[in-house]
Amino acid sequence: MSRIKNQIRRLRFDHGEMTQEELAQRAGCTRQTIIALEQGKYVPSIELAFKIARVFGVALEEVFQYEG
Amino acid sequence: MAPLQKRAWWGLGVGLAFTIAFVLVFVLMGGVETFDTDQTFRIIINVIWIGGLVAHLVIMDFTLRKAIVDERDKMIRDRAPRIQWIAVIFTLAAWVIGLNEVYQETSLIPATYLYVMFMSVLVASWLALSLGIIIGYWRANRNV
């Protein structure tokens, strides 16, 4: 399991129950990648991490946390 | 299922279908001896393997240009050639060992086998690419 945790699922619901598909489209990735991210099975590149944070309008650290 | 994963399954299915067709036609029409003498046989075989190659290119390349392929898909796709490489080496090894064992006494291997070897390596290569992508997604999804 990755040490990088994320709040994507919570943030989606906080943003009007945004669907995985909508987030994927706005971040420029596939829905499968969003699913993998939410399940902690994939660690995104810095670029994708910033794109996701930008979709939610929050800082990167609010979406991703390193639990080292 | 991601677009790349879907195409990999299609690529594997179509590749297997062409491989089975190729082997069946080759065996049923007389094998290596007939291949040397019968032009119609050669044309049919060429149509099958070139058709398979074109079908694979269409599935894995042209149709994929319209689909979303993100960084995770690219990572999986970039790792697939490792399995392709192993498949090519094992296919060549099987041919070398097999031909050597069968023709050791005469020391004469029919030249047609060069052609068949090339086609089989090509087929193994494209099947292994699809398989590599499928395995890549399977490993990525169980990475917990």
Short mmCIF file of C-alpha atoms in Angstrom, two decimals:
data_model
loop_
_atom_site.label_atom_id
_atom_site.label_comp_id
_atom_site.label_asym_id
_atom_site.label_seq_id
_atom_site.Cartn_x
_atom_site.Cartn_y
_atom_site.Cartn_z
CA MET A 1 0.00 0.00 0.00
CA SER A 2 1.29 3.43 -0.92
CA ARG A 3 2.25 5.91 1.79
CA ILE A 4 0.58 8.63 -0.21
CA LYS A 5 -3.02 9.02 0.85
CA ASN A 6 -5.62 11.15 -0.85
CA GLN A 7 -8.96 12.79 -0.17
CA ILE A 8 -10.33 12.52 -3.68
CA ARG A 9 -13.47 10.62 -2.74
CA ARG A 10 -14.36 13.09 0.02
CA LEU A 11 -13.58 16.09 -2.15
CA ARG A 12 -15.78 14.74 -4.94
CA PHE A 13 -18.73 14.52 -2.57
CA ASP A 14 -17.93 17.94 -1.14
CA HIS A 15 -18.12 19.33 -4.66
CA GLY A 16 -21.72 18.48 -5.40
CA GLU A 17 -21.19 14.73 -5.55
CA MET A 18 -19.00 15.05 -8.60
CA THR A 19 -18.83 11.76 -10.47
CA GLN A 20 -15.60 9.91 -11.12
CA GLU A 21 -16.25 10.35 -14.83
CA GLU A 22 -16.60 14.12 -14.50
CA LEU A 23 -13.44 14.41 -12.43
CA ALA A 24 -11.59 12.24 -14.94
CA GLN A 25 -12.71 14.40 -17.84
CA ARG A 26 -11.76 17.62 -16.09
CA ALA A 27 -8.38 16.28 -14.95
CA GLY A 28 -7.61 14.71 -18.34
CA CYS A 29 -7.41 11.08 -17.32
CA THR A 30 -9.59 7.98 -17.45
CA ARG A 31 -12.24 7.00 -14.90
CA GLN A 32 -10.22 3.85 -14.21
CA THR A 33 -7.30 6.00 -13.03
CA ILE A 34 -9.59 7.91 -10.65
CA ILE A 35 -10.88 4.58 -9.30
CA ALA A 36 -7.30 3.34 -8.82
CA LEU A 37 -6.36 6.60 -7.08
CA GLU A 38 -9.31 6.43 -4.70
CA GLN A 39 -8.49 2.82 -3.85
CA GLY A 40 -4.85 3.76 -3.18
CA LYS A 41 -3.64 1.50 -5.98
CA TYR A 42 -1.96 4.22 -7.99
CA VAL A 43 0.21 7.20 -7.17
CA PRO A 44 -0.21 9.96 -9.77
CA SER A 45 2.46 12.06 -11.39
CA ILE A 46 3.00 15.55 -10.00
CA GLU A 47 1.26 16.95 -13.07
CA LEU A 48 -1.91 14.87 -12.63
CA ALA A 49 -1.90 15.58 -8.89
CA PHE A 50 -1.87 19.33 -9.60
CA LYS A 51 -4.63 18.96 -12.20
CA ILE A 52 -6.84 17.12 -9.71
CA ALA A 53 -6.17 19.73 -7.02
CA ARG A 54 -7.01 22.47 -9.51
CA VAL A 55 -10.33 20.81 -10.39
CA PHE A 56 -11.29 21.01 -6.70
CA GLY A 57 -9.80 24.49 -6.33
CA VAL A 58 -7.65 23.47 -3.35
CA ALA A 59 -3.94 23.17 -2.56
CA LEU A 60 -2.13 19.98 -3.48
CA GLU A 61 -1.64 19.08 0.19
CA GLU A 62 -5.37 19.10 0.74
CA VAL A 63 -5.78 16.34 -1.83
CA PHE A 64 -2.63 14.30 -1.26
CA GLN A 65 -0.80 13.59 1.99
CA TYR A 66 2.46 11.76 2.51
CA GLU A 67 2.39 9.52 5.57
CA GLY A 68 6.08 8.78 5.88
CA MET B 1 -12.42 -1.11 -18.45
CA ALA B 2 -9.88 1.41 -19.79
CA PRO B 3 -9.83 1.92 -23.59
CA LEU B 4 -6.30 0.50 -23.85
CA GLN B 5 -7.26 -2.55 -21.78
CA LYS B 6 -10.33 -3.15 -23.95
CA ARG B 7 -8.21 -2.99 -27.09
CA ALA B 8 -5.64 -5.34 -25.61
CA TRP B 9 -8.39 -7.95 -25.11
CA TRP B 10 -9.57 -7.38 -28.67
CA GLY B 11 -5.98 -7.61 -29.90
CA LEU B 12 -5.47 -10.88 -28.07
CA GLY B 13 -8.75 -12.34 -29.36
CA VAL B 14 -8.18 -11.31 -32.95
CA GLY B 15 -4.53 -12.38 -32.76
CA LEU B 16 -5.48 -15.82 -31.45
CA ALA B 17 -8.15 -16.20 -34.16
CA PHE B 18 -5.62 -15.38 -36.89
CA THR B 19 -3.04 -17.68 -35.32
CA ILE B 20 -5.48 -20.60 -35.21
CA ALA B 21 -6.56 -19.87 -38.80
CA PHE B 22 -2.92 -19.70 -39.88
CA VAL B 23 -1.97 -23.01 -38.23
CA LEU B 24 -5.11 -24.80 -39.46
CA VAL B 25 -4.68 -23.65 -43.06
CA PHE B 26 -0.97 -24.44 -43.00
CA VAL B 27 -1.47 -27.96 -41.66
CA LEU B 28 -4.61 -28.80 -43.65
CA MET B 29 -3.15 -27.61 -46.96
CA GLY B 30 -0.07 -29.77 -46.73
CA GLY B 31 2.56 -28.01 -44.63
CA VAL B 32 6.06 -27.06 -45.68
CA GLU B 33 6.31 -29.33 -48.75
CA THR B 34 3.17 -27.94 -50.38
CA PHE B 35 4.10 -24.38 -49.38
CA ASP B 36 7.19 -24.63 -51.59
CA THR B 37 5.28 -25.70 -54.69
CA ASP B 38 1.74 -24.28 -54.43
CA GLN B 39 1.44 -20.55 -55.12
CA THR B 40 -2.23 -20.41 -54.07
CA PHE B 41 -1.25 -21.84 -50.70
CA ARG B 42 1.40 -19.15 -50.30
CA ILE B 43 -1.05 -16.39 -51.22
CA ILE B 44 -3.64 -17.65 -48.69
CA ILE B 45 -1.00 -17.82 -45.94
CA ASN B 46 0.27 -14.33 -46.82
CA VAL B 47 -3.26 -12.91 -46.76
CA ILE B 48 -3.85 -14.45 -43.31
CA TRP B 49 -0.71 -13.15 -41.63
CA ILE B 50 -0.72 -9.75 -43.29
CA GLY B 51 -4.46 -9.50 -42.51
CA GLY B 52 -3.71 -10.33 -38.89
CA LEU B 53 -0.98 -7.72 -38.77
CA VAL B 54 -3.25 -5.04 -40.24
CA ALA B 55 -6.09 -6.01 -37.85
CA HIS B 56 -3.69 -5.73 -34.93
CA LEU B 57 -2.44 -2.33 -36.06
CA VAL B 58 -6.00 -1.06 -36.47
CA ILE B 59 -7.03 -2.29 -33.01
CA MET B 60 -3.90 -1.28 -31.09
CA ASP B 61 -2.98 1.91 -32.91
CA PHE B 62 -5.49 3.65 -35.19
CA THR B 63 -8.61 3.23 -33.02
CA LEU B 64 -6.62 4.09 -29.90
CA ARG B 65 -5.79 7.56 -31.23
CA LYS B 66 -9.38 8.65 -30.62
CA ALA B 67 -9.52 7.21 -27.08
CA ILE B 68 -8.22 8.72 -23.85
CA VAL B 69 -4.90 7.17 -22.89
CA ASP B 70 -3.62 8.73 -19.68
CA GLU B 71 -0.34 8.43 -17.76
CA ARG B 72 -1.36 5.20 -16.00
CA ASP B 73 -2.26 3.57 -19.33
CA LYS B 74 1.03 4.75 -20.84
CA MET B 75 2.99 3.34 -17.91
CA ILE B 76 1.30 -0.05 -18.38
CA ARG B 77 1.78 0.07 -22.17
CA ASP B 78 5.46 0.98 -21.80
CA ARG B 79 6.05 -2.07 -19.58
CA ALA B 80 4.34 -4.53 -21.95
CA PRO B 81 7.33 -4.90 -24.32
CA ARG B 82 9.15 -6.81 -21.56
CA ILE B 83 6.72 -9.69 -22.10
CA GLN B 84 6.98 -9.19 -25.87
CA TRP B 85 10.74 -9.60 -25.65
CA ILE B 86 10.44 -12.81 -23.59
CA ALA B 87 7.86 -14.22 -26.04
CA VAL B 88 10.12 -13.54 -29.03
CA ILE B 89 13.13 -15.18 -27.37
CA PHE B 90 11.13 -18.26 -26.31
CA THR B 91 9.56 -18.60 -29.78
CA LEU B 92 12.98 -18.44 -31.43
CA ALA B 93 14.42 -20.88 -28.90
CA ALA B 94 11.57 -23.35 -29.58
CA TRP B 95 12.19 -23.12 -33.33
CA VAL B 96 15.97 -23.52 -33.04
CA ILE B 97 15.72 -26.50 -30.70
CA GLY B 98 12.87 -28.10 -32.66
CA LEU B 99 14.45 -27.74 -36.09
CA ASN B 100 17.82 -28.85 -34.77
CA GLU B 101 16.34 -32.01 -33.27
CA VAL B 102 14.27 -32.88 -36.36
CA TYR B 103 16.91 -32.16 -39.01
CA GLN B 104 20.10 -32.96 -37.14
CA GLU B 105 20.78 -36.15 -39.10
CA THR B 106 20.43 -34.58 -42.54
CA SER B 107 21.83 -31.16 -41.57
CA LEU B 108 19.45 -29.69 -44.17
CA ILE B 109 16.61 -27.46 -43.00
CA PRO B 110 14.01 -26.45 -45.65
CA ALA B 111 14.34 -22.73 -46.40
CA THR B 112 10.56 -22.32 -45.98
CA TYR B 113 11.08 -22.59 -42.26
CA LEU B 114 12.78 -19.19 -42.27
CA TYR B 115 9.55 -17.73 -43.57
CA VAL B 116 7.40 -19.65 -41.06
CA MET B 117 9.77 -18.67 -38.23
CA PHE B 118 9.46 -15.01 -39.14
CA MET B 119 5.66 -15.18 -39.20
CA SER B 120 5.48 -17.08 -35.92
CA VAL B 121 7.80 -14.61 -34.18
CA LEU B 122 5.69 -11.74 -35.49
CA VAL B 123 2.49 -13.38 -34.25
CA ALA B 124 4.06 -14.21 -30.86
CA SER B 125 5.22 -10.62 -30.62
CA TRP B 126 1.78 -9.06 -31.18
CA LEU B 127 0.00 -11.58 -28.96
CA ALA B 128 2.54 -10.93 -26.21
CA LEU B 129 2.03 -7.15 -26.49
CA SER B 130 -1.70 -7.56 -25.87
CA LEU B 131 -1.04 -10.08 -23.11
CA GLY B 132 1.54 -7.76 -21.53
CA ILE B 133 -1.00 -4.93 -21.38
CA ILE B 134 -3.67 -7.22 -19.90
CA ILE B 135 -1.22 -8.50 -17.26
CA GLY B 136 -0.16 -4.90 -16.59
CA TYR B 137 -3.75 -3.88 -15.76
CA TRP B 138 -4.26 -7.00 -13.67
CA ARG B 139 -1.13 -6.25 -11.64
CA ALA B 140 -2.03 -2.57 -11.31
CA ASN B 141 -5.52 -3.44 -10.03
CA ARG B 142 -4.29 -5.88 -7.41
CA ASN B 143 -1.57 -3.50 -6.23
CA VAL B 144 -2.99 -2.97 -2.73
#
